[in-house]
Coordinates of C-alpha atoms in Angstrom, one line a residue:
M1 CA 143.4 127.8 90.3
N2 CA 146.4 126.7 92.3
K3 CA 146.0 128.9 95.4
I4 CA 143.2 128.8 98.0
T5 CA 140.2 130.5 96.7
R6 CA 139.1 133.0 99.3
L7 CA 135.6 134.3 99.8
L8 CA 136.4 137.9 99.3
S9 CA 134.4 141.0 98.3
T10 CA 130.8 141.0 99.4
T11 CA 130.7 137.4 100.4
A12 CA 133.5 137.7 102.9
M13 CA 132.3 141.0 104.3
A14 CA 128.8 139.6 104.7
C15 CA 130.2 136.6 106.6
I16 CA 132.3 138.8 108.9
A17 CA 129.3 141.1 109.6
A18 CA 127.0 138.1 110.2
A19 CA 129.6 136.6 112.6
A20 CA 129.8 139.8 114.5
V21 CA 126.0 140.2 114.9
H22 CA 125.0 136.6 115.3
N23 CA 128.1 135.0 116.8
V24 CA 128.5 132.7 113.9
T25 CA 131.9 131.4 112.7
F26 CA 132.2 131.1 108.9
A27 CA 134.7 129.3 106.7
K28 CA 136.8 131.4 104.3
D29 CA 138.8 128.9 102.3
L30 CA 137.6 126.7 99.4
V31 CA 139.6 123.8 98.1
R32 CA 138.7 122.0 94.8
V33 CA 138.7 118.2 95.7
A34 CA 137.5 116.5 92.6
T35 CA 136.1 116.9 89.1
M36 CA 133.5 114.7 87.4
P37 CA 133.5 113.2 83.9
A38 CA 132.0 115.6 81.3
G39 CA 128.3 115.9 81.8
A40 CA 128.3 114.0 85.1
E41 CA 126.9 115.3 88.4
V42 CA 128.5 114.8 91.8
T43 CA 126.4 112.4 93.8
G44 CA 126.7 109.7 96.5
L45 CA 128.6 111.9 98.9
S46 CA 129.0 110.0 102.1
T47 CA 131.5 108.9 104.7
N48 CA 132.0 106.4 107.5
K49 CA 133.6 106.5 110.9
D50 CA 137.1 105.9 109.3
G51 CA 136.7 109.0 107.1
D52 CA 136.4 107.1 103.7
L53 CA 134.8 109.3 101.1
F54 CA 132.2 107.6 98.9
L55 CA 131.4 109.3 95.6
N56 CA 129.5 108.7 92.4
A57 CA 129.6 110.1 88.9
Q58 CA 125.9 110.4 87.9
H59 CA 124.7 110.5 84.3
P60 CA 128.1 111.2 82.4
G61 CA 127.4 112.8 79.1
G62 CA 124.1 114.0 80.6
K63 CA 122.5 110.6 79.8
N64 CA 120.0 109.4 82.4
V65 CA 119.4 106.0 80.8
Y66 CA 122.2 103.5 80.2
G67 CA 122.5 101.7 76.9
D68 CA 124.6 101.2 73.8
G69 CA 127.1 104.1 73.3
V70 CA 126.2 105.7 76.6
P71 CA 129.1 106.4 79.1
P72 CA 128.2 104.4 82.2
A73 CA 127.8 106.1 85.6
S74 CA 130.2 104.9 88.3
I75 CA 130.0 104.1 92.0
G76 CA 133.2 104.2 94.1
Y77 CA 135.2 105.8 96.8
V78 CA 138.4 107.9 97.1
Q79 CA 141.0 105.6 98.7
G80 CA 143.4 107.5 100.9
F81 CA 141.4 110.7 101.0
D82 CA 142.9 113.0 103.5
P83 CA 141.3 116.5 103.8
D84 CA 144.0 117.6 106.2
A85 CA 146.6 117.1 103.5
L86 CA 144.9 119.4 101.1
S87 CA 146.6 122.7 100.8
G88 CA 146.5 125.6 98.4
G89 CA 143.4 125.5 96.2
G90 CA 143.5 121.8 95.8
M91 CA 143.5 120.5 92.2
S92 CA 143.4 122.4 88.9
I93 CA 140.7 121.7 86.4
P94 CA 142.2 118.8 84.3
D95 CA 142.8 119.1 80.6
A96 CA 140.5 117.7 78.0
S97 CA 142.3 114.3 77.9
K98 CA 141.0 113.6 81.4
H99 CA 137.4 114.8 81.0
G100 CA 136.2 111.2 80.9
D101 CA 137.4 110.4 84.4
V102 CA 136.8 111.1 88.0
N103 CA 139.8 113.2 89.0
V104 CA 140.7 113.8 92.6
A105 CA 143.1 116.1 94.5
N106 CA 144.6 113.4 96.7
G107 CA 144.2 109.7 97.1
A108 CA 142.9 107.6 94.2
Y109 CA 139.3 107.0 92.9
V110 CA 138.4 103.3 93.1
T111 CA 135.4 102.2 91.0
F112 CA 133.2 99.6 92.7
G113 CA 130.8 99.2 89.7
K114 CA 129.3 100.9 86.7
A115 CA 125.8 101.0 85.3
G116 CA 125.2 97.9 83.2
D117 CA 127.6 95.6 85.2
K118 CA 126.3 92.1 85.9
L119 CA 125.5 91.2 89.4
G120 CA 125.7 87.7 91.0
S121 CA 121.9 87.7 91.4
G122 CA 121.6 87.8 87.6
Q123 CA 120.4 91.4 87.8
I124 CA 122.1 94.4 86.2
L125 CA 123.6 97.2 88.2
G126 CA 121.3 100.1 87.8
G127 CA 118.6 97.8 86.4
V128 CA 115.0 98.7 87.4
Y129 CA 112.8 95.6 87.4
D130 CA 109.0 95.6 87.6
T131 CA 107.2 93.5 90.2
S132 CA 107.1 90.5 87.8
G133 CA 110.9 90.7 87.5
K134 CA 111.0 92.1 84.0
L135 CA 113.7 94.7 83.2
M136 CA 112.2 98.1 82.5
Y137 CA 115.4 100.0 81.9
V138 CA 118.9 100.5 83.2
S139 CA 119.3 103.7 85.2
N140 CA 122.4 105.8 84.7
T141 CA 121.7 107.9 87.8
P142 CA 123.2 106.5 91.0
D143 CA 122.7 109.0 93.8
F144 CA 122.7 108.0 97.6
N145 CA 125.5 105.8 98.9
G146 CA 125.0 104.2 102.3
F147 CA 128.0 102.3 103.8
V148 CA 126.9 99.7 106.4
P149 CA 129.8 97.8 108.1
R150 CA 129.3 94.2 108.9
G151 CA 132.5 93.5 110.8
D152 CA 135.7 91.5 109.9
G153 CA 136.5 94.0 107.1
T154 CA 133.3 93.5 105.2
A155 CA 130.5 95.9 104.5
Y156 CA 127.5 96.6 102.2
L157 CA 127.2 99.7 100.1
Y158 CA 123.5 100.6 99.4
T159 CA 123.1 102.8 96.4
A160 CA 119.9 104.5 95.2
W161 CA 119.4 104.7 91.5
E162 CA 117.2 107.7 90.6
G163 CA 115.0 106.3 87.9
A164 CA 115.7 107.3 84.3
G165 CA 114.7 110.9 83.4
R166 CA 110.9 111.1 83.3
D167 CA 110.6 107.5 84.4
G168 CA 110.6 107.7 88.1
A169 CA 110.6 104.0 89.1
S170 CA 113.9 103.5 90.9
T171 CA 116.1 100.7 92.3
V172 CA 118.5 100.2 95.2
S173 CA 121.6 98.1 94.7
R174 CA 123.6 96.4 97.5
I175 CA 127.2 95.9 96.7
S176 CA 129.3 93.6 98.9
L177 CA 132.6 95.1 99.9
K178 CA 135.7 93.6 101.5
K179 CA 138.8 95.3 102.7
V180 CA 142.0 93.8 101.2
D181 CA 145.4 95.3 102.1
G182 CA 143.7 98.5 103.4
K183 CA 141.6 99.0 100.2
W184 CA 137.9 98.4 99.8
Q185 CA 137.1 96.1 96.9
A186 CA 133.7 95.2 95.5
D187 CA 132.5 91.7 94.9
L188 CA 129.8 92.0 92.3
N189 CA 129.2 88.3 92.2
A190 CA 127.9 88.6 95.8
S191 CA 125.9 91.7 95.1
R192 CA 122.2 92.3 94.2
N193 CA 119.3 94.7 94.2
V194 CA 117.0 95.3 97.2
D195 CA 113.4 94.3 96.6
L196 CA 111.2 97.4 96.9
A197 CA 107.9 95.7 95.9
P198 CA 106.8 95.4 99.6
V199 CA 106.6 99.2 99.7
H200 CA 105.0 99.6 96.2
G201 CA 108.4 100.5 94.7
G202 CA 110.5 103.7 95.0
A203 CA 109.8 106.8 93.0
V204 CA 112.7 109.0 92.0
L205 CA 115.0 107.8 94.8
C206 CA 117.5 110.6 95.4
S207 CA 120.0 111.2 98.2
G208 CA 119.9 110.1 101.8
I209 CA 122.0 109.3 104.9
V210 CA 122.9 106.4 107.1
T211 CA 121.1 107.0 110.4
P212 CA 123.1 107.2 113.7
W213 CA 121.6 103.8 114.5
G214 CA 123.1 102.3 111.3
S215 CA 120.3 102.0 108.8
P216 CA 120.2 103.6 105.3
L217 CA 117.6 106.3 105.0
L218 CA 116.7 107.1 101.4
A219 CA 114.6 110.0 100.0
E220 CA 111.9 109.8 97.4
E221 CA 112.2 112.9 95.4
Y222 CA 108.9 112.2 93.6
F223 CA 108.4 115.7 91.9
F224 CA 104.6 115.6 92.1
Y225 CA 102.7 118.7 93.4
G226 CA 99.4 118.6 91.5
T227 CA 98.1 115.3 92.8
E228 CA 94.7 115.9 91.1
T229 CA 96.3 115.2 87.7
W230 CA 97.8 111.8 88.7
N231 CA 94.9 109.9 87.0
H232 CA 94.4 112.4 84.2
P233 CA 93.9 110.4 80.9
D234 CA 96.6 112.5 79.2
N235 CA 99.2 111.1 81.7
H236 CA 98.3 107.5 80.8
D237 CA 97.8 107.4 77.0
E238 CA 100.2 106.4 74.3
D239 CA 101.7 109.9 73.9
E240 CA 104.5 109.9 76.4
K241 CA 105.9 113.4 75.5
I242 CA 105.9 116.2 78.1
F243 CA 103.8 119.2 77.2
F244 CA 106.7 121.6 76.6
R245 CA 108.1 119.1 74.0
K246 CA 104.8 119.1 72.0
G247 CA 103.3 116.2 73.9
N248 CA 100.2 116.0 76.1
D249 CA 101.7 114.7 79.3
I250 CA 100.9 117.1 82.1
N251 CA 103.6 116.2 84.6
Y252 CA 107.3 115.8 84.1
I253 CA 107.6 112.6 86.1
K254 CA 105.2 110.1 84.6
P255 CA 102.5 108.6 86.8
K256 CA 102.1 105.9 84.1
N257 CA 105.6 104.6 84.9
M258 CA 104.8 103.6 88.5
S259 CA 101.7 101.9 87.2
Q260 CA 103.9 100.0 84.7
Y261 CA 106.2 99.0 87.6
L262 CA 103.3 97.6 89.6
G263 CA 101.3 96.1 86.7
K264 CA 98.2 98.1 88.0
M265 CA 97.1 101.6 88.6
S266 CA 99.4 103.3 91.1
N267 CA 98.4 105.4 94.1
P268 CA 100.2 108.8 94.3
Y269 CA 100.0 108.8 98.1
R270 CA 102.3 105.7 98.1
Y271 CA 105.3 107.9 97.0
G272 CA 107.2 110.9 98.3
Y273 CA 108.6 109.7 101.7
M274 CA 111.8 108.8 103.5
I275 CA 112.5 105.0 103.2
E276 CA 114.5 103.3 105.9
I277 CA 116.2 100.0 105.2
V278 CA 116.1 98.1 108.5
D279 CA 118.2 95.0 109.3
A280 CA 120.6 96.4 106.7
T281 CA 123.5 94.1 107.8
S282 CA 121.4 90.9 107.2
E283 CA 122.5 88.7 104.4
D284 CA 119.0 88.3 103.0
G285 CA 116.6 89.9 105.6
E286 CA 116.9 93.6 105.0
K287 CA 113.5 95.3 104.9
P288 CA 112.5 98.7 103.3
V289 CA 110.1 100.7 105.4
K290 CA 108.4 103.9 104.2
H291 CA 108.0 106.4 106.9
Y292 CA 104.7 108.1 106.0
A293 CA 105.0 110.2 109.2
T294 CA 107.9 112.2 107.7
G295 CA 105.4 113.7 105.2
R296 CA 104.9 113.5 101.5
L297 CA 107.0 115.9 99.5
S298 CA 109.9 116.0 97.1
H299 CA 112.4 114.6 99.6
E300 CA 116.0 115.3 98.7
T301 CA 117.7 114.1 101.8
A302 CA 117.7 114.5 105.6
A303 CA 119.9 115.4 108.5
I304 CA 119.4 113.7 111.9
M305 CA 120.5 115.7 115.0
P306 CA 122.4 114.2 117.9
D307 CA 119.2 113.7 119.9
N308 CA 118.2 111.0 117.3
K309 CA 114.7 112.6 117.2
T310 CA 115.1 115.9 115.3
V311 CA 115.3 115.5 111.6
Y312 CA 115.7 118.3 109.0
M313 CA 114.4 117.5 105.5
T314 CA 114.7 119.4 102.2
D315 CA 112.0 119.6 99.6
D316 CA 113.4 119.8 96.0
D317 CA 111.1 121.4 93.4
S318 CA 110.8 124.5 91.3
A319 CA 107.8 126.5 90.3
A320 CA 109.4 126.9 86.9
Y321 CA 108.2 123.3 86.0
A322 CA 104.5 124.1 86.3
H323 CA 102.0 123.3 83.6
K324 CA 100.3 126.4 82.2
K325 CA 96.8 125.1 82.9
Y326 CA 97.3 122.9 86.0
N327 CA 99.2 123.9 89.1
T328 CA 101.7 121.1 89.0
A329 CA 104.8 122.6 90.7
S330 CA 105.8 125.1 93.3
G331 CA 108.8 126.2 95.3
G332 CA 110.0 123.9 98.0
V333 CA 109.6 124.0 101.8
F334 CA 112.2 123.4 104.6
F335 CA 110.7 120.7 106.9
K336 CA 111.4 119.5 110.4
F337 CA 110.3 116.2 111.9
I338 CA 110.5 115.4 115.6
A339 CA 110.1 111.7 116.4
D340 CA 108.2 110.6 119.4
N341 CA 111.1 108.3 120.4
P342 CA 114.8 108.4 119.6
G343 CA 115.9 106.2 116.7
D344 CA 112.3 105.6 115.6
L345 CA 110.9 107.5 112.7
S346 CA 107.6 105.8 112.6
A347 CA 105.7 108.4 114.6
G348 CA 106.2 112.1 115.3
T349 CA 105.3 115.7 114.6
L350 CA 105.9 117.4 111.3
Y351 CA 106.8 121.1 111.0
A352 CA 107.4 123.6 108.2
A353 CA 109.7 126.6 108.3
K354 CA 108.5 130.2 108.2
L355 CA 111.2 132.6 107.1
T356 CA 111.6 136.3 107.8
Q357 CA 114.2 137.8 105.6
D358 CA 116.6 140.6 106.7
N359 CA 116.1 144.0 105.2
E360 CA 118.5 143.1 102.5
A361 CA 118.2 141.6 99.0
D362 CA 121.8 140.7 98.3
P363 CA 122.1 136.8 98.6
N364 CA 125.6 137.2 99.9
K365 CA 124.3 139.2 102.9
A366 CA 120.7 138.4 103.5
G367 CA 119.9 135.9 106.3
F368 CA 116.6 134.7 107.6
D369 CA 115.0 134.3 111.0
V370 CA 113.2 131.0 111.2
S371 CA 110.1 129.9 113.1
W372 CA 108.2 126.7 112.8
V373 CA 104.6 125.9 111.9
E374 CA 103.3 122.7 113.3
L375 CA 101.5 120.7 110.6
G376 CA 100.4 117.7 112.6
H377 CA 101.3 114.6 114.5
G378 CA 101.0 111.1 113.0
N379 CA 102.3 107.6 112.7
N380 CA 102.9 105.2 109.9
A381 CA 100.0 102.9 110.6
E382 CA 97.4 105.6 110.8
I383 CA 98.7 107.4 107.7
D384 CA 98.9 104.1 105.7
G385 CA 95.2 103.6 106.5
W386 CA 94.4 107.0 104.9
I387 CA 96.6 106.2 101.9
S388 CA 94.8 102.9 101.3
E389 CA 91.5 104.8 100.7
Y390 CA 92.9 105.9 97.4
D391 CA 94.3 102.5 96.2
G392 CA 91.2 101.9 94.0
V393 CA 91.3 105.2 92.0
T394 CA 91.8 104.7 88.3
V395 CA 92.0 106.8 85.1
A396 CA 88.3 106.1 84.5
D397 CA 87.4 108.0 87.7
Y398 CA 88.9 111.3 86.4
K399 CA 86.6 114.3 86.0
E400 CA 87.8 117.6 84.7
G401 CA 87.6 120.3 87.4
E402 CA 87.3 117.8 90.2
T403 CA 89.7 115.5 92.0
N404 CA 89.7 111.9 93.3
Y405 CA 92.4 112.8 95.8
I406 CA 92.7 115.4 98.6
S407 CA 91.3 118.7 97.4
D408 CA 92.7 122.1 98.1
A409 CA 89.5 122.8 100.1
E410 CA 90.4 119.8 102.3
V411 CA 93.9 121.1 102.7
L412 CA 92.6 124.5 103.8
A413 CA 90.1 122.9 106.1
W414 CA 92.9 121.1 108.0
A415 CA 95.0 124.3 108.0
E416 CA 92.1 126.1 109.7
T417 CA 91.4 123.3 112.1
K418 CA 95.0 123.0 113.1
S419 CA 95.7 126.7 113.4
G420 CA 92.2 127.7 114.8
K421 CA 92.1 130.6 112.4
D422 CA 89.8 131.7 109.6
L423 CA 92.3 131.6 106.7
D424 CA 90.0 132.1 103.8
G425 CA 88.0 135.0 105.2
D426 CA 84.6 133.3 105.1
G427 CA 84.0 134.1 108.7
K428 CA 84.2 130.5 109.9
V429 CA 86.9 128.1 111.1
A430 CA 86.6 124.8 109.3
A431 CA 86.5 121.4 111.1
A432 CA 88.5 118.8 109.1
K433 CA 87.6 115.1 109.7
D434 CA 91.3 114.2 110.2
G435 CA 94.8 115.3 109.7
R436 CA 95.6 113.4 106.5
A437 CA 96.4 116.6 104.6
A438 CA 99.4 117.3 106.8
F439 CA 101.1 114.1 105.7
L440 CA 99.7 113.4 102.2
E441 CA 99.8 117.0 100.9
S442 CA 102.5 118.3 103.2
R443 CA 103.8 121.1 101.0
K444 CA 100.3 122.4 100.2
T445 CA 99.4 122.2 103.9
A446 CA 102.6 124.1 104.9
A447 CA 101.8 126.9 102.4
A448 CA 98.2 127.1 103.5
M449 CA 99.3 127.5 107.1
G450 CA 101.7 130.3 106.2
A451 CA 105.0 128.5 106.0
T452 CA 107.5 129.5 103.3
N453 CA 107.2 127.5 100.0
E454 CA 109.6 129.5 97.9
W455 CA 112.9 127.7 97.9
D456 CA 114.0 127.0 94.3
K457 CA 115.6 123.5 94.0
L458 CA 116.2 123.1 97.8
E459 CA 118.8 120.3 97.7
G460 CA 121.2 119.0 100.3
V461 CA 121.0 119.2 104.1
T462 CA 123.7 117.9 106.4
S463 CA 124.8 118.4 110.0
H464 CA 127.6 118.1 112.4
G465 CA 127.0 118.6 116.1
N466 CA 124.9 121.8 116.4
N467 CA 125.7 123.0 112.9
V468 CA 123.2 122.5 110.0
Y469 CA 123.8 123.3 106.3
I470 CA 121.3 123.5 103.5
S471 CA 121.8 124.2 99.8
A472 CA 119.7 125.9 97.2
S473 CA 120.8 125.0 93.7
A474 CA 119.8 128.4 92.4
V475 CA 118.5 131.6 93.9
S476 CA 115.9 132.1 91.2
F477 CA 112.2 132.0 90.3
T478 CA 110.2 132.0 93.6
M479 CA 113.3 133.2 95.5
D480 CA 113.9 136.1 93.0
K481 CA 112.3 139.3 94.2
S482 CA 111.4 140.3 90.6
W483 CA 109.5 137.1 89.9
G484 CA 106.4 137.7 92.0
H485 CA 104.4 135.6 94.4
K486 CA 102.7 132.3 93.4
D487 CA 99.5 131.3 95.1
W488 CA 99.8 127.8 96.5
S489 CA 96.4 126.7 95.3
T490 CA 95.5 128.5 92.1
G491 CA 99.1 128.8 90.8
E492 CA 98.5 132.4 89.8
I493 CA 101.5 134.7 90.0
D494 CA 101.1 138.2 91.4
K495 CA 104.0 140.2 90.0
A496 CA 103.3 143.0 92.3
K497 CA 104.0 140.9 95.4
T498 CA 107.0 139.2 96.8
G499 CA 107.0 136.2 99.1
D500 CA 109.0 135.5 102.3
I501 CA 112.1 135.1 100.1
A502 CA 112.8 138.1 98.0
L503 CA 116.5 138.1 96.9
N504 CA 118.4 139.4 94.0
A505 CA 118.7 136.5 91.6
E506 CA 121.8 134.4 91.7
G507 CA 121.6 131.5 89.2
C508 CA 124.7 129.8 90.6
G509 CA 123.0 129.0 93.9
A510 CA 123.9 129.3 97.6
T511 CA 124.6 127.2 100.7
Y512 CA 123.3 128.4 104.1
M513 CA 124.3 127.6 107.6
A514 CA 122.5 127.4 111.0
Q515 CA 123.8 127.0 114.5
T516 CA 121.4 125.5 117.0
G517 CA 121.3 125.4 120.7
D518 CA 121.0 122.2 122.8
D519 CA 117.4 121.8 121.7
Y520 CA 118.7 121.4 118.1
N521 CA 116.1 123.9 116.9
I522 CA 117.0 126.1 113.9
T523 CA 116.0 129.8 114.5
R524 CA 118.4 131.5 112.0
L525 CA 119.9 130.8 108.6
E526 CA 122.9 132.7 107.3
P527 CA 124.5 132.7 103.8
Y528 CA 127.6 130.5 104.0
V529 CA 128.9 130.0 100.4
V530 CA 127.3 131.8 97.5
G531 CA 128.0 131.3 93.8
K532 CA 128.6 134.1 91.4
T533 CA 127.3 134.5 87.9
T534 CA 129.9 135.8 85.4
A535 CA 129.4 138.3 82.6
D536 CA 128.9 135.5 80.1
G537 CA 126.2 133.9 82.1
K538 CA 128.3 131.1 83.5
C539 CA 129.4 130.6 87.1
D540 CA 132.7 131.7 88.6
P541 CA 135.0 128.6 88.3
G542 CA 136.6 129.6 91.7
L543 CA 133.3 129.1 93.6
P544 CA 130.8 126.2 93.9
A545 CA 128.0 126.4 91.3
N546 CA 124.5 124.9 91.7
P547 CA 125.2 123.1 95.0
D548 CA 123.4 119.8 95.3
N549 CA 124.9 117.0 97.4
I550 CA 126.5 118.4 100.5
L551 CA 128.3 116.5 103.3
A552 CA 129.6 117.5 106.8
L553 CA 132.8 115.4 107.4
N554 CA 133.7 113.9 110.7
D555 CA 135.9 116.9 111.6
G556 CA 133.0 119.3 110.9
S557 CA 134.3 120.7 107.6
L558 CA 131.8 120.8 104.7
M559 CA 131.9 119.3 101.2
I560 CA 129.8 120.8 98.4
G561 CA 129.0 118.8 95.3
E562 CA 127.8 120.5 92.1
D563 CA 125.0 119.8 89.7
A564 CA 126.0 122.7 87.4
G565 CA 126.3 121.2 83.9
P566 CA 128.4 122.5 81.0
K567 CA 126.5 125.7 80.7
R568 CA 127.7 126.8 84.1
H569 CA 131.0 125.0 84.7
E570 CA 133.2 123.1 82.3
L571 CA 133.0 120.1 84.6
D572 CA 131.0 119.6 87.8
M573 CA 133.3 119.8 90.8
L574 CA 133.5 118.8 94.4
W575 CA 134.7 121.4 97.0
L576 CA 135.9 121.3 100.5
V577 CA 135.1 124.3 102.7
K578 CA 137.5 124.9 105.5

């Protein structure tokens, strides 16, 4: 489309109505900024103070593992990107001859490196190495990019590589950059991977941000809700096929893989947090730190508000992935963390959002009032002590019908202790021994305390000033009013009930916006850009589909990256919302 795509019809009318009622200003113009190679997802969206746009093409051809005959994923940036110069609808969808490239509306895409490239350290770009230094596989899934300037026209680009399909063990590369004649160039001979062994490795490293104080902050999107099955024998035997492909593995992400990385039995409570890389400008002294205080969940990314204390975090999961016998998946939760001290994420209070939907089911119109449920206060050291109690659990300890980890009864006990309420109707308020459930089973605790755990594939979150944006890849399953309500503990679905989110299904997803006051507290979410399913089951090519990575630019405009795939859009696209 060569003209600006305008959010007309119900979407535009809903935005106008919302603006009138809630004093919210909504964008009306969409510009197509880039298209990915066929089968590739838009990832790595990030920028710096100069407005450079960093961008990856993840898993081209839909291949999560790099090898012979596999098109390699690429890391790079758009040289000369100028959002102000974009007019009309941006670029057209390129013809088939260009479907193997990253195509951009203005500027030029510069590749820093591709999966499989050799680094000066002797390692491979995207290579995941176990703690003994042995190569496990080469990931084809670069996600987060974090640009860290070092002065004198040099910088490091930290990139998280999101494992390899069901294998969650991940890596972080650090590419050395130098600006030559106004153009960033990579020096792979001076580049290497970051050692994650001191934090027991990273599991399904996804997106992230560079903090206002200059350190990369990466998200562990660990995809593990049913912790009780972590040491189930079926997850650790020779059969490594998932149950829905005629195997016996219970969980999609393999617990066995993290044990292979460590060379010993892994502890599930070591994974599912925000990881900060401190001293990121150091030549060889950078240090990864897992912030257990931010809670254990399927972290997609985070947004840090201008007070440097308030952090919004998205929890990416879907109840559609659950095992039929074991309750291994649920919808996600929108979390908030308030640090005790600015610029220090090692201690603070964790909250979960409770939504109250408008009397409206149309996803183009329905907004939500937001309140916050306090889950608990904690710090890294205290929580690490709780985690260490589970380090010795092995497969031999598993007993069917029991758990070697935190039980749902313990989750409920903390929920009653914290809330002071009898939540299970037994006439008593339980007294939990400590608050570990809030930080080690954060999503379950949130649901037990009445927060909303129904987001389906809650993906990006980004902010600019007082504006916060979040994206849901699809308005489906637990968000669909016809799907029913899933019990957080039993996993049973009551088709006669709806949850806090009860919308008409929209498989092409939606992005929401909030405007906060000076306290940076979200009290309202409004639909901002909503996809549209076409008659043939695809997504309208003039609207973003299945939003994933989103990014607020320095001028406050929003970029929306797709994870749609060929069944929804011919190519995944990157959009600018003005």
